[in-house]
């Protein structure tokens, strides 16, 4: 399978604990995106990497959230001191390096569903 | 965060019926996309539109990029059981960083009545 993979698929944690999710993009895709989707809503942009550089962060990404993409391959999203409001599906997407003018297709992974008790 | 206005919110149809849904925005986008999402899975791309006024088909699906670049429409003809799911529109615009982040609609849930 050469699609975007995410692990774990499900995570249940207690409030106040730290959690880390992993995303493996499609091989050779330079761009990697994280989105968050709450129940009944569409996905919302969190942050974006071009290779290993994190170039933009949404205001939705509080100080408790940190994302990395070492070596420009897989990415991790860590949430510290989780809160019940963090419960959501966390989606990762990747796309090829954009040509000026853009429009590259983003391919999504299956997501990690986080439940904070 | 911003979400695009998508309607209808839900649809209950019989197998074989045609389906229409639309998406509107207060902002201009230079790309419109339509995704389908099954329960517990990530969105899967159905159709991408790159030019205002463009009409594109993918099998039984047809989508249009509005002339104003602020709206898009998706039609599904002769619905079948596997069409059940949630359909999302998404607008794409290039930011100053070259970020092509997607802004999604609120979704249309399609249910087929036996």
Coordinates of C-alpha atoms in Angstrom, one line a residue:
Chain A
X1 CA 0.0 0.0 0.0
X2 CA 1.6 3.3 -1.1
X3 CA -1.0 5.7 0.4
X4 CA -0.7 8.0 3.4
X5 CA -0.6 6.0 6.7
X6 CA -1.3 7.2 10.2
X7 CA -0.7 5.5 13.6
X8 CA -2.4 4.8 15.8
X9 CA -5.8 4.7 14.3
X10 CA -7.5 5.2 17.7
X11 CA -6.2 6.7 20.9
X12 CA -8.0 7.0 24.2
X13 CA -6.3 9.0 26.9
X14 CA -7.1 10.7 30.2
X15 CA -7.1 14.4 30.5
X16 CA -3.7 15.9 31.2
X17 CA -1.8 13.1 29.5
X18 CA 0.5 13.7 26.5
X19 CA -0.2 11.9 23.2
X20 CA 1.8 11.6 19.9
X21 CA 0.5 10.7 16.5
X22 CA 2.6 9.7 13.5
X23 CA 2.0 10.2 9.8
X24 CA 3.9 8.6 6.9
X25 CA 3.2 10.5 3.7
X26 CA 3.3 9.1 0.2
X27 CA 6.9 8.5 -0.8
X28 CA 8.5 11.6 -2.3
X29 CA 5.7 13.9 -1.5
X30 CA 7.3 17.1 -0.3
X31 CA 4.3 18.7 1.3
X32 CA 2.6 17.4 4.4
X33 CA -0.5 18.8 6.1
X34 CA -2.2 18.2 9.4
X35 CA -6.0 18.8 9.8
X36 CA -8.4 18.3 12.7
X37 CA -12.0 17.2 12.2
X38 CA -14.6 17.3 15.0
X39 CA -17.9 15.5 14.8
X40 CA -20.2 16.8 12.2
X41 CA -17.7 19.2 10.7
X42 CA -15.3 19.3 7.9
X43 CA -11.6 19.1 8.4
X44 CA -9.8 22.3 9.6
X45 CA -6.2 23.1 8.7
X46 CA -3.7 22.9 11.5
X47 CA -0.2 23.1 10.1
X48 CA 1.9 22.5 6.9
X49 CA 5.4 21.3 6.1
X50 CA 7.4 21.8 3.0
X51 CA 10.0 19.1 3.4
X52 CA 11.3 19.5 7.0
X53 CA 10.3 23.1 7.3
X54 CA 7.1 24.0 9.1
X55 CA 5.9 27.0 7.2
X56 CA 2.5 27.8 8.5
X57 CA 0.5 27.2 11.7
X58 CA -3.2 27.8 12.2
X59 CA -4.3 29.8 15.3
X60 CA -6.1 26.5 16.1
X61 CA -2.7 25.1 17.0
X62 CA -2.3 26.1 20.6
X63 CA 1.0 26.1 22.5
X64 CA 0.2 22.6 23.7
X65 CA 0.5 21.3 20.1
X66 CA 3.8 20.7 18.4
X67 CA 4.5 19.1 15.0
X68 CA 7.7 18.0 13.6
X69 CA 8.9 16.5 10.3
X70 CA 12.6 15.5 10.8
X71 CA 14.4 14.6 7.6
X72 CA 11.4 15.6 5.6
X73 CA 9.8 12.2 5.6
X74 CA 7.3 11.1 8.4
X75 CA 5.7 13.7 10.7
X76 CA 4.6 13.6 14.3
X77 CA 2.0 15.6 16.1
X78 CA 2.2 15.8 19.8
X79 CA -0.5 17.2 22.2
X80 CA 0.7 18.0 25.7
X81 CA -1.7 18.1 28.7
X82 CA -4.6 16.9 26.7
X83 CA -8.0 18.5 27.3
X84 CA -11.5 17.1 26.5
X85 CA -11.8 19.7 23.7
X86 CA -8.9 18.0 21.9
X87 CA -11.1 15.0 21.2
X88 CA -11.3 14.8 17.4
X89 CA -10.1 13.0 14.3
X90 CA -6.6 14.1 13.3
X91 CA -6.0 13.8 9.6
X92 CA -2.7 13.9 7.7
X93 CA -2.4 14.7 4.0
X94 CA 0.5 14.8 1.6
X95 CA 1.0 16.3 -1.9
X96 CA 3.8 16.6 -4.4
X97 CA 6.0 19.6 -4.5
X98 CA 3.9 22.4 -6.0
X99 CA 4.6 24.0 -9.3
X100 CA 4.1 27.8 -9.3
X101 CA 0.3 28.1 -9.8
X102 CA -0.3 25.2 -7.5
X103 CA -3.3 23.0 -7.4
X104 CA -1.6 19.8 -6.3
X105 CA -3.9 17.1 -5.0
X106 CA -3.8 16.3 -1.3
X107 CA -4.1 12.7 -0.4
X108 CA -5.5 12.0 3.0
X109 CA -4.6 9.2 5.5
X110 CA -7.2 7.3 7.5
X111 CA -6.8 9.6 10.5
X112 CA -6.2 9.1 14.2
X113 CA -9.3 9.4 16.3
X114 CA -8.4 10.8 19.7
X115 CA -10.8 10.5 22.7
X116 CA -9.9 12.4 25.9
X117 CA -11.7 11.2 28.9
Chain B
X1 CA -11.7 28.2 11.6
X2 CA -13.4 29.1 8.4
X3 CA -15.8 26.6 6.9
X4 CA -17.6 26.9 3.6
X5 CA -21.4 26.9 3.4
X6 CA -22.5 23.5 2.0
X7 CA -26.1 22.5 1.3
X8 CA -28.1 20.6 1.8
X9 CA -26.8 19.4 5.2
X10 CA -28.3 15.9 4.6
X11 CA -30.2 14.1 1.9
X12 CA -32.4 11.0 2.0
X13 CA -33.0 9.5 -1.4
X14 CA -34.0 6.3 -3.1
X15 CA -31.6 4.3 -5.1
X16 CA -31.5 5.4 -8.7
X17 CA -32.3 9.1 -7.9
X18 CA -30.1 11.9 -9.0
X19 CA -28.4 14.1 -6.3
X20 CA -27.3 17.7 -6.3
X21 CA -25.4 19.6 -3.7
X22 CA -23.6 23.0 -3.6
X23 CA -21.0 24.9 -1.8
X24 CA -20.6 28.7 -1.4
X25 CA -17.9 30.9 0.0
X26 CA -17.4 34.6 0.8
X27 CA -13.8 34.2 -0.6
X28 CA -12.5 33.4 -4.0
X29 CA -10.7 30.2 -4.5
X30 CA -8.5 29.2 -7.5
X31 CA -9.2 25.4 -7.1
X32 CA -12.4 23.6 -6.0
X33 CA -12.4 20.0 -4.9
X34 CA -15.0 17.5 -3.9
X35 CA -14.2 14.7 -1.4
X36 CA -16.2 11.8 -0.1
X37 CA -15.6 10.5 3.5
X38 CA -16.8 7.1 4.8
X39 CA -17.2 6.6 8.6
X40 CA -13.8 6.3 10.3
X41 CA -11.8 7.0 7.2
X42 CA -10.1 10.0 5.7
X43 CA -11.6 12.0 2.8
X44 CA -11.1 10.6 -0.7
X45 CA -10.8 12.9 -3.7
X46 CA -13.6 12.6 -6.2
X47 CA -13.2 15.6 -8.6
X48 CA -10.8 18.6 -8.9
X49 CA -11.7 21.8 -10.7
X50 CA -9.0 24.3 -11.7
X51 CA -10.7 26.9 -13.8
X52 CA -13.7 29.2 -13.3
X53 CA -16.7 27.9 -15.3
X54 CA -15.1 24.4 -15.7
X55 CA -17.4 21.5 -15.8
X56 CA -15.8 18.1 -15.1
X57 CA -17.2 14.6 -15.0
X58 CA -15.9 11.4 -13.3
X59 CA -18.3 8.6 -14.1
X60 CA -21.7 9.4 -12.6
X61 CA -20.3 12.5 -10.9
X62 CA -20.3 15.9 -12.5
X63 CA -19.0 19.1 -10.8
X64 CA -18.8 22.7 -11.8
X65 CA -16.5 25.5 -10.8
X66 CA -18.6 28.7 -10.4
X67 CA -17.9 31.7 -12.6
X68 CA -17.5 33.9 -9.6
X69 CA -15.0 31.4 -8.2
X70 CA -17.0 31.6 -5.0
X71 CA -19.1 28.5 -5.5
X72 CA -19.2 24.9 -6.8
X73 CA -21.7 22.3 -7.5
X74 CA -21.7 18.5 -7.5
X75 CA -24.2 16.2 -9.1
X76 CA -24.5 12.4 -8.8
X77 CA -26.6 10.6 -11.3
X78 CA -28.4 7.3 -10.8
X79 CA -27.3 6.9 -7.1
X80 CA -26.2 3.4 -5.9
X81 CA -25.8 2.1 -2.4
X82 CA -22.0 2.7 -2.3
X83 CA -22.7 6.5 -2.8
X84 CA -23.7 6.6 0.9
X85 CA -21.4 8.8 2.9
X86 CA -20.5 12.4 3.6
X87 CA -19.5 14.7 0.8
X88 CA -17.3 17.7 1.4
X89 CA -16.4 20.5 -0.9
X90 CA -13.0 22.2 -0.4
X91 CA -11.6 25.4 -1.7
X92 CA -7.9 25.8 -2.2
X93 CA -5.8 29.0 -2.4
X94 CA -2.1 29.5 -2.4
X95 CA -0.9 31.5 0.6
X96 CA 2.1 33.7 0.8
X97 CA 4.1 30.7 1.9
X98 CA 3.0 28.6 -1.1
X99 CA 0.8 26.7 1.3
X100 CA -2.1 25.1 -0.6
X101 CA -4.2 24.4 2.5
X102 CA -7.8 23.3 2.0
X103 CA -10.8 25.0 3.4
X104 CA -13.6 22.5 3.8
X105 CA -17.4 22.8 3.7
X106 CA -19.6 21.6 6.4
X107 CA -20.5 18.4 4.6
X108 CA -23.6 16.8 3.0
X109 CA -24.6 13.5 4.4
X110 CA -26.1 11.2 1.8
X111 CA -28.4 8.4 2.9
X112 CA -30.1 5.9 0.5
X113 CA -33.5 4.7 1.7
X114 CA -34.2 1.1 0.9

